[in-house]
PDB file of C-alpha atoms in Angstrom:
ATOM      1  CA  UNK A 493      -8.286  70.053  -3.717  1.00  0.00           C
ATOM      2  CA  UNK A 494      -4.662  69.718  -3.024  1.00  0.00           C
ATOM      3  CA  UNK A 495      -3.401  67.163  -0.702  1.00  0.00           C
ATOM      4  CA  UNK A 496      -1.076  67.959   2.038  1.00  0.00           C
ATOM      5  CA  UNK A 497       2.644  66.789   1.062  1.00  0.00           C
ATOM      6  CA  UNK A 498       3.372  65.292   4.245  1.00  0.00           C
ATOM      7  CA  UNK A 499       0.458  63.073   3.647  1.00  0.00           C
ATOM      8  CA  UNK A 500       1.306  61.801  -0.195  1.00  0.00           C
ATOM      9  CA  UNK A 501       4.857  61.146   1.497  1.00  0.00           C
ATOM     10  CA  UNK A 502       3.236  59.164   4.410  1.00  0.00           C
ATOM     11  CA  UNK A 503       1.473  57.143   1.817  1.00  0.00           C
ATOM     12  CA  UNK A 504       4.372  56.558  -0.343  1.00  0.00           C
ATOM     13  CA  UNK A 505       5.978  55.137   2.374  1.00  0.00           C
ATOM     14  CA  UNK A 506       3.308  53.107   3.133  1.00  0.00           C
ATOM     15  CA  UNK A 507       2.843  51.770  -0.472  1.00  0.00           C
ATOM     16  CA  UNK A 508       7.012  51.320  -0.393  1.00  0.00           C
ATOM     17  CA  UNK A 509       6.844  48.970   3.208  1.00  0.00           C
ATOM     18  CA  UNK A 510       3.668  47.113   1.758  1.00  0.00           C
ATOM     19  CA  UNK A 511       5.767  45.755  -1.318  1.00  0.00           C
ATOM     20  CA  UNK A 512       8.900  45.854   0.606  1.00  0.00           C
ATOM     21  CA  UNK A 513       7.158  43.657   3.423  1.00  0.00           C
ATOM     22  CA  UNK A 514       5.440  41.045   0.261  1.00  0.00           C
ATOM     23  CA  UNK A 515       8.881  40.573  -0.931  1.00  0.00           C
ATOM     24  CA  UNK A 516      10.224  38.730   2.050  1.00  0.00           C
ATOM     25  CA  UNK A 517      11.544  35.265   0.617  1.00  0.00           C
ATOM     26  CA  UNK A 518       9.312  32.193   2.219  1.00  0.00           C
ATOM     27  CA  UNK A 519      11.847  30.173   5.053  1.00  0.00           C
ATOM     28  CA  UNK A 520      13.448  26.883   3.547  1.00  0.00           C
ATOM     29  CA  UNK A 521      14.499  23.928   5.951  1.00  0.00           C
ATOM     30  CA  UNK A 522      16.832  21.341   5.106  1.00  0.00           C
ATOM     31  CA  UNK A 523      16.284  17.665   5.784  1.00  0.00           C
ATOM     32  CA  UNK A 524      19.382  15.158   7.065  1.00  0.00           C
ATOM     33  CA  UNK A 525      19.458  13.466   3.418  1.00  0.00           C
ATOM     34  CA  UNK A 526      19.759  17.377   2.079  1.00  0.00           C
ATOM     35  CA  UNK A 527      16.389  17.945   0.205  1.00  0.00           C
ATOM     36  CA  UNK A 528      14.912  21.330   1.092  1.00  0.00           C
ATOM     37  CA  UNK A 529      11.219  22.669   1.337  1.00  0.00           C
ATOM     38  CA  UNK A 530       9.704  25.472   1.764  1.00  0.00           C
ATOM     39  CA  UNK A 531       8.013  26.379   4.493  1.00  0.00           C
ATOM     40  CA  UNK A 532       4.261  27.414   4.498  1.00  0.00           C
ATOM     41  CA  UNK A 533       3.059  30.924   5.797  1.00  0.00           C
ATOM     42  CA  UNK A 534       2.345  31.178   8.872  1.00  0.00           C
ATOM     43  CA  UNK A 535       4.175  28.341  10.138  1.00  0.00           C
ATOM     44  CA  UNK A 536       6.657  28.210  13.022  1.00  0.00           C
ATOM     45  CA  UNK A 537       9.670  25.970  13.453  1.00  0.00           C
ATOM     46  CA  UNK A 538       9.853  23.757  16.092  1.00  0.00           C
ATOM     47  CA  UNK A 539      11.440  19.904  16.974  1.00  0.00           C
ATOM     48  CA  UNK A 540       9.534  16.890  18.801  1.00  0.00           C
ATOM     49  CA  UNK A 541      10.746  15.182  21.055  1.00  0.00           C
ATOM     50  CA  UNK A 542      11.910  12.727  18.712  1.00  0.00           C
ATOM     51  CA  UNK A 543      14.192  15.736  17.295  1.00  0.00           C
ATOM     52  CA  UNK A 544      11.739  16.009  14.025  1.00  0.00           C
ATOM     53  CA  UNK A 545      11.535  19.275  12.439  1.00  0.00           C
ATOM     54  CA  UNK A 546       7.624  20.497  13.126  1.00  0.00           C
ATOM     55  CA  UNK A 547       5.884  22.841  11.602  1.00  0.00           C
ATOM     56  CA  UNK A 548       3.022  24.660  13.944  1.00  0.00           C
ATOM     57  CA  UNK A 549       0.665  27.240  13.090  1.00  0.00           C
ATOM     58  CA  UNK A 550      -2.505  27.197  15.130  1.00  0.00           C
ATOM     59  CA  UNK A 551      -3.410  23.792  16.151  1.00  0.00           C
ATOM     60  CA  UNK A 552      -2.270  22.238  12.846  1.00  0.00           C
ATOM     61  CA  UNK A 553       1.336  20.763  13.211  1.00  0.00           C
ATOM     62  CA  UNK A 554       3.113  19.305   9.954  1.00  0.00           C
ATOM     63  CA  UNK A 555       6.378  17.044  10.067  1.00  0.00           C
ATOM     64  CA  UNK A 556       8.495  15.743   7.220  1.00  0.00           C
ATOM     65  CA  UNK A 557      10.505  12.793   7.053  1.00  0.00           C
ATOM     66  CA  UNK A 558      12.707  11.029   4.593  1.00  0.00           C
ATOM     67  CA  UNK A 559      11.222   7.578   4.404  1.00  0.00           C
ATOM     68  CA  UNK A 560      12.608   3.801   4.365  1.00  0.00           C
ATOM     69  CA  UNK A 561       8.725   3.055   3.073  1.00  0.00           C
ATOM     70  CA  UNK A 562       8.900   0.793   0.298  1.00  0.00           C
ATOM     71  CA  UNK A 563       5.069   1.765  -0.503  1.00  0.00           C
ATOM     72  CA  UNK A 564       2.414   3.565   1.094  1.00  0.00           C
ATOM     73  CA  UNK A 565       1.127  -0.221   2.599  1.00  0.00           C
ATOM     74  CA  UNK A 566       4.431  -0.249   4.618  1.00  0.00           C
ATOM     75  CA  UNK A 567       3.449   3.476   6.010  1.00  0.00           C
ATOM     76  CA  UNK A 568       0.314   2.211   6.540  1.00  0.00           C
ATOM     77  CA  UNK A 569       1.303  -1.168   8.540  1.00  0.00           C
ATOM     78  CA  UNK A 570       4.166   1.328  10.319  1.00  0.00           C
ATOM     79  CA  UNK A 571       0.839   4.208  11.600  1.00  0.00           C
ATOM     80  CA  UNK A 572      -1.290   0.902  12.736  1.00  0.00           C
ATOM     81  CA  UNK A 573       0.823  -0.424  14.581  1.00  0.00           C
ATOM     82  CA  UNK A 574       1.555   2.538  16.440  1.00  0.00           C
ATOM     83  CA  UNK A 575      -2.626   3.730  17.191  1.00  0.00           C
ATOM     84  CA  UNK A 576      -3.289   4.831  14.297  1.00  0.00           C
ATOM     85  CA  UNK A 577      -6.536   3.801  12.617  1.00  0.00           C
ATOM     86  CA  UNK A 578      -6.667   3.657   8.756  1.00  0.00           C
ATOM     87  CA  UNK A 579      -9.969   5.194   7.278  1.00  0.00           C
ATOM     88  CA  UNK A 580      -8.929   5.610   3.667  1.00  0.00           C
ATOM     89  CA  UNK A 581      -6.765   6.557   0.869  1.00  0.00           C
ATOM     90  CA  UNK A 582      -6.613   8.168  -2.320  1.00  0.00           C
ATOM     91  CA  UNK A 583      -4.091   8.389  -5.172  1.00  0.00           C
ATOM     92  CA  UNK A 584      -2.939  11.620  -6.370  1.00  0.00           C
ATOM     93  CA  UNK A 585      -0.262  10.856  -8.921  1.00  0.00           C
ATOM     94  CA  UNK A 586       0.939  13.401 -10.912  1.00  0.00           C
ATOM     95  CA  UNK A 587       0.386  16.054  -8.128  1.00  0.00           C
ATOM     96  CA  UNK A 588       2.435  18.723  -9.436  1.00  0.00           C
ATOM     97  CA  UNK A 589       5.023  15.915 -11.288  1.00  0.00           C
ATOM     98  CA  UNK A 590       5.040  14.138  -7.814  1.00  0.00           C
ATOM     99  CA  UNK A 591       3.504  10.503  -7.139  1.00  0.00           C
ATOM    100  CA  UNK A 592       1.412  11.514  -3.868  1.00  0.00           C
ATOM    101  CA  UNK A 593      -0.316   9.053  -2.071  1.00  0.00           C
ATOM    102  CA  UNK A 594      -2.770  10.695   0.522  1.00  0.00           C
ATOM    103  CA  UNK A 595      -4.028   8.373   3.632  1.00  0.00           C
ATOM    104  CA  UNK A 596      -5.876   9.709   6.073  1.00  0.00           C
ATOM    105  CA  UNK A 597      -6.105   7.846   9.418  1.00  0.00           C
ATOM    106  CA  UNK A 598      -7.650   8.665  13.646  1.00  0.00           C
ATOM    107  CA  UNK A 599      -5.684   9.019  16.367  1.00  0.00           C
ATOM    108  CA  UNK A 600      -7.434   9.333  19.728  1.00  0.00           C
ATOM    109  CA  UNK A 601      -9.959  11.154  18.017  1.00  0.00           C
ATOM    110  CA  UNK A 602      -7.704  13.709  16.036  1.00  0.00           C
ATOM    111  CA  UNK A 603      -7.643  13.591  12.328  1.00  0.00           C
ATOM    112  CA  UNK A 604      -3.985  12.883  11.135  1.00  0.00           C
ATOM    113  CA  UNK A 605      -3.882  12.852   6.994  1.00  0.00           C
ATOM    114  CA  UNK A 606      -0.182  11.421   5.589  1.00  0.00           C
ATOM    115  CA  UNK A 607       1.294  11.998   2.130  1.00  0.00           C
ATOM    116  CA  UNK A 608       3.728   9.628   0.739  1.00  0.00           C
ATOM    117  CA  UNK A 609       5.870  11.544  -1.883  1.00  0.00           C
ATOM    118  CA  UNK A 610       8.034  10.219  -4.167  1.00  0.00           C
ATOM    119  CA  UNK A 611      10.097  13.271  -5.469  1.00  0.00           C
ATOM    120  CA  UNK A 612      12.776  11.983  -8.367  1.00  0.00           C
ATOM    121  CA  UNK A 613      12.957   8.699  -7.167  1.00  0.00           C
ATOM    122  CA  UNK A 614      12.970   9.256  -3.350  1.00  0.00           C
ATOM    123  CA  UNK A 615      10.390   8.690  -0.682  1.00  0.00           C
ATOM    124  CA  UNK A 616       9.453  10.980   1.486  1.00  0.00           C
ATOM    125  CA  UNK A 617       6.409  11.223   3.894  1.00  0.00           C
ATOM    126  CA  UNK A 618       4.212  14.507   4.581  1.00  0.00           C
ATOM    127  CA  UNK A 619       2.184  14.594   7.913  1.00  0.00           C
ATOM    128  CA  UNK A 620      -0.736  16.862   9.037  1.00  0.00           C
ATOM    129  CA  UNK A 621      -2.098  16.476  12.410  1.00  0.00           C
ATOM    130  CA  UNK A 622      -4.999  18.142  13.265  1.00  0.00           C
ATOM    131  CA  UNK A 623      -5.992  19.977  10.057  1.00  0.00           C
ATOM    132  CA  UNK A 624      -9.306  21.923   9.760  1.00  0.00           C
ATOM    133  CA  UNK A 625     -12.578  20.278   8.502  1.00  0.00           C
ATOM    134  CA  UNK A 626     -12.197  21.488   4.870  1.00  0.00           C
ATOM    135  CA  UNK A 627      -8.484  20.582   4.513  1.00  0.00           C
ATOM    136  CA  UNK A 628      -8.455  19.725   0.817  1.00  0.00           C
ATOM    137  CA  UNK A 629      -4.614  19.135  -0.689  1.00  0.00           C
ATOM    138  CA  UNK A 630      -5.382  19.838  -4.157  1.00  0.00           C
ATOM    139  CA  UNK A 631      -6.257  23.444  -2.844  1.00  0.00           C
ATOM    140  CA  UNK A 632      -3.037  25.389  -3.914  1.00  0.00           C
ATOM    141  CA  UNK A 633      -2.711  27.710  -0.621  1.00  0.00           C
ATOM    142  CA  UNK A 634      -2.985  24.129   1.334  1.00  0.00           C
ATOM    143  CA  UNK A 635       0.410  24.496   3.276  1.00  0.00           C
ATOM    144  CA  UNK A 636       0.715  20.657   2.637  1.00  0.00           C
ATOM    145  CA  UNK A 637       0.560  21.376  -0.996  1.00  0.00           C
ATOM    146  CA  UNK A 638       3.059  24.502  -0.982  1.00  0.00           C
ATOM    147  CA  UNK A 639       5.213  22.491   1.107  1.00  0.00           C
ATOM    148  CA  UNK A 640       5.137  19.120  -1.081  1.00  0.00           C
ATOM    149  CA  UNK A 641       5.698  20.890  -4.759  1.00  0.00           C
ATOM    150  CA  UNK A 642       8.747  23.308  -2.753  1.00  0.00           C
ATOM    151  CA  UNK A 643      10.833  19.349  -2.074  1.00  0.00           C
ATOM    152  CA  UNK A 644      13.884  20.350  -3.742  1.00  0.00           C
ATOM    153  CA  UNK A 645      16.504  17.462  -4.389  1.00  0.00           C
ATOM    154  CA  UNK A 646      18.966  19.027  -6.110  1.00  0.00           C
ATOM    155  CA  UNK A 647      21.404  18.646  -2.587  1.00  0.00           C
ATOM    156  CA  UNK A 648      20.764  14.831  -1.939  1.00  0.00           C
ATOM    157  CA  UNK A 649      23.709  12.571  -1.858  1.00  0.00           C
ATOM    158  CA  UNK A 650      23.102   9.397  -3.036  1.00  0.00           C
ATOM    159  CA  UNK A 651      25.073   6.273  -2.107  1.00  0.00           C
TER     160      UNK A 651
END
């Protein structure tokens, strides 16, 4: 049975946009200090009202911040004295060559998980608001993850 030719060239084209549409390069953002990430699938750019850079997708929003945190105890005295209550906190050094410090905390109700990063020598802090139930960071599709082992450096100025 022979196929049509119109239809093999239909499919070829279809085969060609598939691999044409996988090889779209992931968006990078740049933060004041210059470090870049990568930003997760699915994820929209937007700003706060602070003028953070937010990540949305669904009801999941992640910012990124440079931080002045000396140690994940001075994030954690900074989140409880804004509302935030502390309900643990686990160590995941050597997370891809990157001291991470995970703490997850409640905020009116709404599960808010923040990773203190220390990427060659400079802190910077990861937050999720509002993840799903079986938000696990270790998971390598996490979009905290991909974002956290994408913190490029290179571009920092240091004083």
């Amino acid at each position: 049975m022979k196929l049509n030719s119109k239809i093999v060239v239909a499919l070829l084209l279809c085969v060609v946009a598939a691999i044409t549409v996988g090889m779209v390069a992931a968006e990078d953002l740049t933060l004041p200090d210059g470090a870049t990430f990568t930003v997760p699938d699915g994820f929209t750019v937007q700003e706060d009202d602070d003028g953070n850079t937010v990540l949305v997708k669904d009801n999941v929003a992640i910012v990124v911040l440079a931080s002045d945190a000396k140690s994940p105890d001075d994030a954690k005295k900074t989140l409880e004295s804004k509302g935030y209550t502390f309900k643990n906190q686990r160590d995941l050094s050597n997370f891809k060559n990157i001291n991470v410090v995970e703490q997850s905390y409640d905020k009116d109700g709404m599960p808010v998980y923040g990773y203190i990063c220390e990427v060659d020598g400079i802190q910077y802090i990861v937050s999720v608001a509002n993840p799903p139930a079986d938000w696990e960071i270790t998971d390598g599709n996490n979009p905290a993850n991909v974002l956290i082992s994408s913190i490029d450096t290179s571009n920092v100025q240091t004083e």
